[in-house]
CSV table of C-alpha atoms in Angstrom, one decimal:
chain,number,residue,atom,x,y,z
A,460,UNK,CA,8.0,21.2,6.3
A,461,UNK,CA,4.3,21.7,6.6
A,462,UNK,CA,4.5,25.4,8.0
A,463,UNK,CA,8.5,25.9,8.9
A,464,UNK,CA,10.1,26.6,5.7
A,465,UNK,CA,12.4,29.7,5.3
A,466,UNK,CA,11.2,31.7,2.3
A,467,UNK,CA,12.9,34.3,0.9
A,468,UNK,CA,11.1,36.5,-1.5
A,469,UNK,CA,12.5,37.5,-4.7
A,470,UNK,CA,12.0,40.3,-7.0
A,471,UNK,CA,11.0,39.2,-10.4
A,472,UNK,CA,12.3,42.4,-12.1
A,473,UNK,CA,15.9,41.6,-10.8
A,474,UNK,CA,15.8,38.4,-12.3
A,475,UNK,CA,14.5,39.7,-15.4
A,476,UNK,CA,17.3,41.9,-15.6
A,477,UNK,CA,20.1,39.8,-14.9
A,478,UNK,CA,18.9,37.3,-17.4
A,479,UNK,CA,18.8,39.8,-20.1
A,480,UNK,CA,22.0,41.3,-19.5
A,481,UNK,CA,24.1,37.8,-19.1
A,482,UNK,CA,22.5,35.5,-21.4
A,483,UNK,CA,25.0,32.7,-20.0
A,484,UNK,CA,24.3,33.5,-16.5
A,485,UNK,CA,22.9,29.9,-15.0
A,486,UNK,CA,20.5,30.2,-11.6
A,487,UNK,CA,21.6,27.6,-8.8
A,488,UNK,CA,19.1,26.1,-6.6
A,489,UNK,CA,18.4,27.8,-3.0
A,490,UNK,CA,20.2,25.5,-0.6
A,491,UNK,CA,18.3,23.1,1.5
A,492,UNK,CA,16.9,23.6,5.0
A,493,UNK,CA,19.6,22.5,7.5
A,494,UNK,CA,18.3,20.3,10.3
A,495,UNK,CA,20.5,19.6,13.6
A,496,UNK,CA,19.3,16.6,15.3
A,497,UNK,CA,20.6,16.5,18.9
A,498,UNK,CA,21.0,12.9,20.9
A,499,UNK,CA,18.2,13.0,23.8
A,500,UNK,CA,19.4,14.1,26.9
A,501,UNK,CA,19.5,11.4,29.4
A,502,UNK,CA,18.2,12.6,32.9
A,503,UNK,CA,17.4,9.3,34.4
A,504,UNK,CA,20.3,7.1,36.2
A,505,UNK,CA,19.8,4.3,33.4
A,506,UNK,CA,23.0,4.0,31.7
A,507,UNK,CA,21.1,2.5,29.0
A,508,UNK,CA,18.8,5.2,28.1
A,509,UNK,CA,22.3,6.7,26.5
A,510,UNK,CA,22.0,4.3,23.7
A,511,UNK,CA,18.3,4.4,23.4
A,512,UNK,CA,18.5,8.3,22.9
A,513,UNK,CA,21.0,8.2,20.0
A,514,UNK,CA,19.2,5.6,18.7
A,515,UNK,CA,16.2,7.7,18.6
A,516,UNK,CA,17.9,10.9,17.1
A,517,UNK,CA,19.9,8.8,14.6
A,518,UNK,CA,16.3,6.8,13.6
A,519,UNK,CA,14.5,10.7,12.4
A,520,UNK,CA,18.0,11.5,10.9
A,521,UNK,CA,18.1,8.7,8.4
A,522,UNK,CA,14.3,8.9,7.9
A,523,UNK,CA,14.3,12.7,7.4
A,524,UNK,CA,17.2,12.2,4.9
A,525,UNK,CA,15.2,9.3,3.2
A,526,UNK,CA,12.4,11.9,2.8
A,527,UNK,CA,14.5,14.3,1.1
A,528,UNK,CA,14.2,18.1,0.8
A,529,UNK,CA,16.6,18.8,4.0
A,530,UNK,CA,20.4,19.1,4.6
A,531,UNK,CA,20.3,16.8,8.1
A,532,UNK,CA,23.4,16.6,10.5
A,533,UNK,CA,23.4,14.7,13.7
A,534,UNK,CA,24.9,16.6,16.7
A,535,UNK,CA,27.5,15.2,18.6
A,536,UNK,CA,25.7,16.0,22.3
A,537,UNK,CA,22.3,17.1,23.6
A,538,UNK,CA,21.3,20.5,23.7
A,539,UNK,CA,21.2,21.4,27.2
A,540,UNK,CA,20.1,25.1,27.4
A,541,UNK,CA,16.9,25.0,25.4
A,542,UNK,CA,15.1,28.6,26.3
A,543,UNK,CA,13.9,30.3,23.0
A,544,UNK,CA,16.9,32.9,23.0
A,545,UNK,CA,19.4,30.1,23.7
A,546,UNK,CA,18.1,27.7,20.9
A,547,UNK,CA,18.3,30.6,18.9
A,548,UNK,CA,21.7,31.7,19.5
A,549,UNK,CA,22.6,28.1,18.6
A,550,UNK,CA,20.9,27.9,15.4
A,551,UNK,CA,22.3,31.0,14.1
A,552,UNK,CA,25.9,30.2,15.1
A,553,UNK,CA,25.5,26.7,13.3
A,554,UNK,CA,23.6,28.3,10.4
A,555,UNK,CA,20.6,25.6,11.3
A,556,UNK,CA,16.6,26.6,10.2
A,557,UNK,CA,15.4,23.8,12.3
A,558,UNK,CA,16.9,22.0,15.7
A,559,UNK,CA,15.3,18.6,16.9
A,560,UNK,CA,16.2,17.9,20.5
A,561,UNK,CA,14.7,16.5,23.7
A,562,UNK,CA,15.4,14.5,26.8
A,563,UNK,CA,14.8,11.0,28.5
A,564,UNK,CA,14.0,11.1,32.5
A,565,UNK,CA,12.4,8.7,35.0
A,566,UNK,CA,10.0,10.6,36.9
A,567,UNK,CA,9.5,7.4,39.5
A,568,UNK,CA,10.9,3.6,39.4
A,569,UNK,CA,7.9,2.8,37.1
A,570,UNK,CA,7.7,5.4,34.7
A,571,UNK,CA,10.1,6.4,31.9
A,572,UNK,CA,9.3,9.9,29.8
A,573,UNK,CA,10.5,11.0,26.6
A,574,UNK,CA,10.4,14.4,25.4
A,575,UNK,CA,11.2,16.0,22.1
A,576,UNK,CA,10.7,19.0,20.8
A,577,UNK,CA,11.6,21.2,17.3
A,578,UNK,CA,12.8,24.8,17.4
A,579,UNK,CA,12.1,26.9,14.2
A,580,UNK,CA,14.6,29.5,13.3
A,581,UNK,CA,12.3,31.4,11.3
A,582,UNK,CA,9.5,31.4,13.7
A,583,UNK,CA,12.1,32.1,16.6
A,584,UNK,CA,10.2,29.5,18.7
A,585,UNK,CA,9.5,26.0,19.6
A,586,UNK,CA,6.9,25.1,17.2
A,587,UNK,CA,6.3,21.4,18.3
A,588,UNK,CA,6.9,20.1,21.8
A,589,UNK,CA,5.3,16.6,23.5
A,590,UNK,CA,5.8,14.0,25.7
A,591,UNK,CA,5.5,10.2,26.0
A,592,UNK,CA,5.3,8.2,29.2
A,593,UNK,CA,5.9,4.1,29.4
A,594,UNK,CA,5.5,2.1,32.4
A,595,UNK,CA,6.8,-1.2,30.6
A,596,UNK,CA,10.0,-2.0,28.5
A,597,UNK,CA,7.7,-3.7,26.4
A,598,UNK,CA,6.7,-0.4,25.0
A,599,UNK,CA,10.1,1.4,24.4
A,600,UNK,CA,10.7,0.6,20.9
A,601,UNK,CA,6.6,0.9,20.0
A,602,UNK,CA,7.2,4.7,21.5
A,603,UNK,CA,10.2,5.1,19.9
A,604,UNK,CA,8.8,4.4,16.6
A,605,UNK,CA,5.8,6.6,17.4
A,606,UNK,CA,8.4,9.5,18.2
A,607,UNK,CA,10.1,9.3,14.9
A,608,UNK,CA,6.9,9.3,12.9
A,609,UNK,CA,5.5,12.2,14.7
A,610,UNK,CA,8.6,14.2,14.1
A,611,UNK,CA,8.9,13.3,10.2
A,612,UNK,CA,5.4,14.6,10.0
A,613,UNK,CA,6.6,18.1,11.0
A,614,UNK,CA,8.3,17.9,7.8
A,615,UNK,CA,6.0,16.7,5.3
A,616,UNK,CA,2.4,18.0,4.5
A,617,UNK,CA,1.5,14.4,2.5
A,618,UNK,CA,0.8,11.2,4.5
A,619,UNK,CA,3.9,9.3,5.5
A,620,UNK,CA,4.1,5.6,5.1
A,621,UNK,CA,6.6,3.4,7.4
A,622,UNK,CA,7.3,-0.4,7.0
A,623,UNK,CA,10.1,-2.3,8.6
A,624,UNK,CA,13.5,-3.7,7.3
A,625,UNK,CA,14.6,-7.3,9.4
A,626,UNK,CA,18.1,-7.9,9.0
A,627,UNK,CA,18.6,-11.7,9.5
A,628,UNK,CA,22.3,-13.0,10.1
A,629,UNK,CA,23.0,-16.8,9.0
A,630,UNK,CA,26.8,-16.5,9.3
A,631,UNK,CA,28.6,-16.5,12.3
A,632,UNK,CA,27.4,-14.1,15.3
A,633,UNK,CA,29.3,-10.7,15.5
A,634,UNK,CA,28.9,-7.1,15.4
A,635,UNK,CA,28.0,-5.0,12.2
A,636,UNK,CA,26.7,-1.9,11.1
A,637,UNK,CA,23.6,-1.1,9.0
A,638,UNK,CA,23.7,2.0,6.5
A,639,UNK,CA,20.6,3.1,4.4
A,640,UNK,CA,21.8,5.4,1.5
A,641,UNK,CA,25.4,5.7,3.2
A,642,UNK,CA,23.5,7.2,6.5
A,643,UNK,CA,24.0,4.7,9.5
A,644,UNK,CA,21.1,3.1,10.7
A,645,UNK,CA,22.1,1.3,13.5
A,646,UNK,CA,24.5,-1.3,14.8
A,647,UNK,CA,23.5,-5.1,15.2
A,648,UNK,CA,19.9,-4.7,13.8
A,649,UNK,CA,17.4,-7.3,13.6
A,650,UNK,CA,14.8,-5.0,12.4
A,651,UNK,CA,13.6,-1.2,12.6
A,652,UNK,CA,11.1,1.1,11.4
A,653,UNK,CA,11.7,2.9,8.3
A,654,UNK,CA,10.1,4.8,5.4
A,655,UNK,CA,8.4,2.9,2.8
A,656,UNK,CA,10.4,2.5,-0.4
A,657,UNK,CA,13.1,1.0,-2.1
A,658,UNK,CA,16.3,1.9,-0.4
A,659,UNK,CA,20.3,1.2,-0.8
A,660,UNK,CA,21.2,-1.1,2.0
A,661,UNK,CA,24.7,-1.8,2.8
A,662,UNK,CA,26.0,-4.0,6.2
A,663,UNK,CA,29.5,-3.5,7.1
A,664,UNK,CA,31.9,-4.6,10.0
A,665,UNK,CA,35.3,-3.2,11.0
A,666,UNK,CA,37.4,-6.3,10.8
A,667,UNK,CA,41.6,-6.7,10.8
A,668,UNK,CA,42.0,-5.3,7.9
A,669,UNK,CA,39.8,-2.2,8.3
A,670,UNK,CA,36.2,-2.1,6.4
A,671,UNK,CA,34.7,-4.9,5.2
A,672,UNK,CA,31.0,-5.1,3.4
A,673,UNK,CA,29.2,-7.8,4.3
A,674,UNK,CA,26.6,-7.2,1.8
A,675,UNK,CA,24.9,-4.3,-0.3
A,676,UNK,CA,21.5,-4.5,-2.1
A,677,UNK,CA,18.4,-2.7,-2.9
A,678,UNK,CA,15.6,-3.6,-0.6
A,679,UNK,CA,12.2,-2.6,-0.8
A,680,UNK,CA,10.3,-1.8,2.1
A,681,UNK,CA,6.4,-2.3,1.6
A,682,UNK,CA,4.1,-0.1,3.6
A,683,UNK,CA,2.7,-1.7,6.8
A,684,UNK,CA,4.9,-4.5,5.7
A,685,UNK,CA,8.7,-6.0,6.1
A,686,UNK,CA,11.7,-5.9,4.0
A,687,UNK,CA,14.1,-8.5,4.2
A,688,UNK,CA,17.8,-8.6,4.4
A,689,UNK,CA,19.7,-11.8,4.7
A,690,UNK,CA,23.5,-11.5,5.3
A,691,UNK,CA,26.4,-13.7,6.3
A,692,UNK,CA,29.1,-12.8,8.6
A,693,UNK,CA,32.1,-14.7,8.0
A,694,UNK,CA,34.1,-16.5,10.4
A,695,UNK,CA,37.2,-15.0,8.8
A,696,UNK,CA,37.7,-13.1,5.9
A,697,UNK,CA,40.0,-14.6,2.8
A,698,UNK,CA,42.6,-12.3,3.9
A,699,UNK,CA,42.4,-12.6,7.4
A,700,UNK,CA,42.5,-16.4,7.1
A,701,UNK,CA,45.8,-16.3,5.0
A,702,UNK,CA,47.5,-13.9,7.3
A,703,UNK,CA,46.9,-16.6,10.2
A,704,UNK,CA,47.9,-19.5,7.9
A,705,UNK,CA,51.0,-17.7,6.7
A,706,UNK,CA,52.2,-17.1,10.5
A,707,UNK,CA,51.6,-20.8,11.4
A,708,UNK,CA,53.5,-21.9,8.9
A,709,UNK,CA,56.4,-19.7,9.8
A,710,UNK,CA,56.0,-21.5,13.4
A,711,UNK,CA,56.1,-24.9,12.1
A,712,UNK,CA,58.8,-27.2,14.2
A,713,UNK,CA,61.0,-28.8,12.2
A,714,UNK,CA,63.5,-30.7,14.1
A,715,UNK,CA,66.1,-31.5,11.5
A,716,UNK,CA,66.2,-27.6,10.9
A,717,UNK,CA,68.7,-25.3,12.2
A,718,UNK,CA,67.2,-22.8,14.8
A,719,UNK,CA,69.2,-19.9,13.4
A,720,UNK,CA,67.2,-20.6,10.3
A,721,UNK,CA,64.0,-19.2,12.0
A,722,UNK,CA,63.8,-15.6,12.7
A,723,UNK,CA,62.9,-15.2,16.2
A,724,UNK,CA,62.6,-11.5,16.9
A,725,UNK,CA,60.3,-10.9,13.8
A,726,UNK,CA,58.2,-14.3,14.9
A,727,UNK,CA,57.9,-12.5,18.2
A,728,UNK,CA,56.9,-9.0,16.6
A,729,UNK,CA,54.7,-10.7,13.9
A,730,UNK,CA,52.9,-12.8,16.9
A,731,UNK,CA,52.3,-9.5,19.4
A,732,UNK,CA,50.5,-8.1,16.4
A,733,UNK,CA,48.6,-10.9,15.5
A,734,UNK,CA,47.6,-11.3,18.6
A,735,UNK,CA,46.7,-7.7,19.3
A,736,UNK,CA,44.2,-7.8,16.3
A,737,UNK,CA,42.6,-10.7,17.5
A,738,UNK,CA,42.1,-9.9,21.0
A,739,UNK,CA,38.3,-8.5,22.0
A,740,UNK,CA,37.9,-8.8,18.1
A,741,UNK,CA,33.9,-8.8,18.5
A,742,UNK,CA,33.1,-8.9,14.8
A,743,UNK,CA,33.4,-12.5,14.5
A,744,UNK,CA,32.5,-15.1,17.4
A,745,UNK,CA,35.3,-17.8,15.7
A,746,UNK,CA,37.8,-15.3,16.6
A,747,UNK,CA,38.2,-16.4,20.3
A,748,UNK,CA,38.5,-20.0,19.5
A,749,UNK,CA,41.2,-19.2,16.6
A,750,UNK,CA,43.2,-16.8,19.2
A,751,UNK,CA,43.4,-19.7,21.4
A,752,UNK,CA,44.9,-22.4,18.7
A,753,UNK,CA,47.4,-19.6,17.6
A,754,UNK,CA,48.4,-19.1,21.3
A,755,UNK,CA,49.0,-22.9,21.7
A,756,UNK,CA,51.0,-23.3,18.3
A,757,UNK,CA,53.3,-20.2,19.5
A,758,UNK,CA,53.5,-21.4,23.1
A,759,UNK,CA,55.0,-25.1,21.7
A,760,UNK,CA,57.3,-23.2,19.2
A,761,UNK,CA,58.8,-21.1,22.1
A,762,UNK,CA,59.3,-24.1,24.2
A,763,UNK,CA,61.2,-25.8,21.6
A,764,UNK,CA,63.1,-23.1,20.5
A,765,UNK,CA,64.4,-22.5,23.9
A,766,UNK,CA,65.3,-25.9,24.7
A,767,UNK,CA,69.3,-26.5,25.3
A,768,UNK,CA,71.1,-27.5,22.2
A,769,UNK,CA,73.9,-30.1,22.6
A,770,UNK,CA,76.6,-29.8,20.5
A,771,UNK,CA,78.8,-32.9,20.0
A,772,UNK,CA,82.5,-32.4,18.8
A,773,UNK,CA,85.5,-34.6,18.4
A,774,UNK,CA,88.7,-33.0,19.8
A,775,UNK,CA,92.3,-34.1,18.8
A,776,UNK,CA,94.4,-34.9,21.5
A,777,UNK,CA,98.0,-36.1,22.3
A,778,UNK,CA,100.0,-37.5,25.1
A,779,UNK,CA,102.3,-35.2,26.8
A,780,UNK,CA,105.7,-36.1,28.1
A,781,UNK,CA,104.1,-36.4,31.6
A,782,UNK,CA,101.8,-39.2,30.2
A,783,UNK,CA,98.8,-36.6,30.4
A,784,UNK,CA,96.1,-36.0,27.6
A,785,UNK,CA,95.9,-32.5,26.3
A,786,UNK,CA,93.9,-31.2,23.3
A,787,UNK,CA,95.5,-30.1,20.2
A,788,UNK,CA,92.9,-29.6,17.6
A,789,UNK,CA,90.1,-26.6,17.3
A,790,UNK,CA,89.1,-24.7,20.6
A,791,UNK,CA,86.0,-24.4,22.4
A,792,UNK,CA,82.7,-24.5,19.8
A,793,UNK,CA,80.8,-20.9,19.9
A,794,UNK,CA,77.0,-20.9,20.7
A,795,UNK,CA,75.2,-20.6,17.6
A,796,UNK,CA,73.2,-17.0,17.8
A,797,UNK,CA,69.8,-17.7,19.1
A,798,UNK,CA,69.9,-21.4,20.0
A,799,UNK,CA,69.5,-20.7,23.9
A,800,UNK,CA,71.3,-22.4,26.5
A,801,UNK,CA,74.1,-24.4,24.9
A,802,UNK,CA,76.0,-27.4,26.5
A,803,UNK,CA,79.0,-28.9,25.0
A,804,UNK,CA,80.1,-32.5,25.1
A,805,UNK,CA,83.9,-33.4,24.0
A,806,UNK,CA,84.7,-37.0,22.9
A,807,UNK,CA,88.1,-38.3,23.4
A,808,UNK,CA,89.4,-40.9,21.1
A,809,UNK,CA,89.6,-44.5,22.5
A,810,UNK,CA,93.1,-44.7,21.8
A,811,UNK,CA,95.8,-42.6,21.3
A,812,UNK,CA,96.8,-44.1,18.3
């Protein structure tokens, strides 16, 4: 940081005594300054500003981590009490050396105002505080980039170089998360401003079987230039496709197969779980169409399985003394479990011979 690092004087004599007294002692490096970054407080009536506020804070977080030399932590909620005393108490309680905070507000219908400030615990004061006003939605991204650059400039005496990371999805549309050096950079990014250099970029999705890595590679971001990352979100992963295929094979209708061979309760349970996993699955636009196909196949299977089963059985009869035919063979057949409604038709011999 330019002038905001905490400095702790160390006595040279103490070090020399310690070194001579304990030759095997290993000196540990001083812990890195801790920076807490709070999402901007949304004081406007625009719910979209919540997303923008979080994105600005997250971008500051990621780029400060890339800058190095600091332990960076995102706060889960805005800092509402911003007097020096409150900030000092909050920083001391949570062991932060610096706090970055601010707000988004709308002074009037046409104007959006961004305020970003930094508290330095060593100074016991807010050492940076600035506001930006925009009157067009087209200014939002440029202003957000400017805020990030200015805030990072507070932590470095050197000139910082920025470029852009562009993400191009050549697969199916779907939600994804972009990480740089294991820090979340954003969701569904197509491009974003980032410190120039070579960074490890990973794109993930939360899918049916958990986290799926779409791609991971090192990308070079040139100063004032653009680094390209091409991804291909799959319709379905091999594991997902295999699960759906196995279920479809279980419900294939085979008219020459006894219905009791189909484990109907298990099929119902599996369908419910599969349908739940496919419901509102935003990781692939192909899911909706496939879910409709599976529903149709399942409904067709249930309709077939529920049809009444007709069992024909010959019944041995003999004529009694009164001349009436009476059954003397096996009794009434029993319905097979799971066969649905069962109708019984008894056939009598043409003659009593």
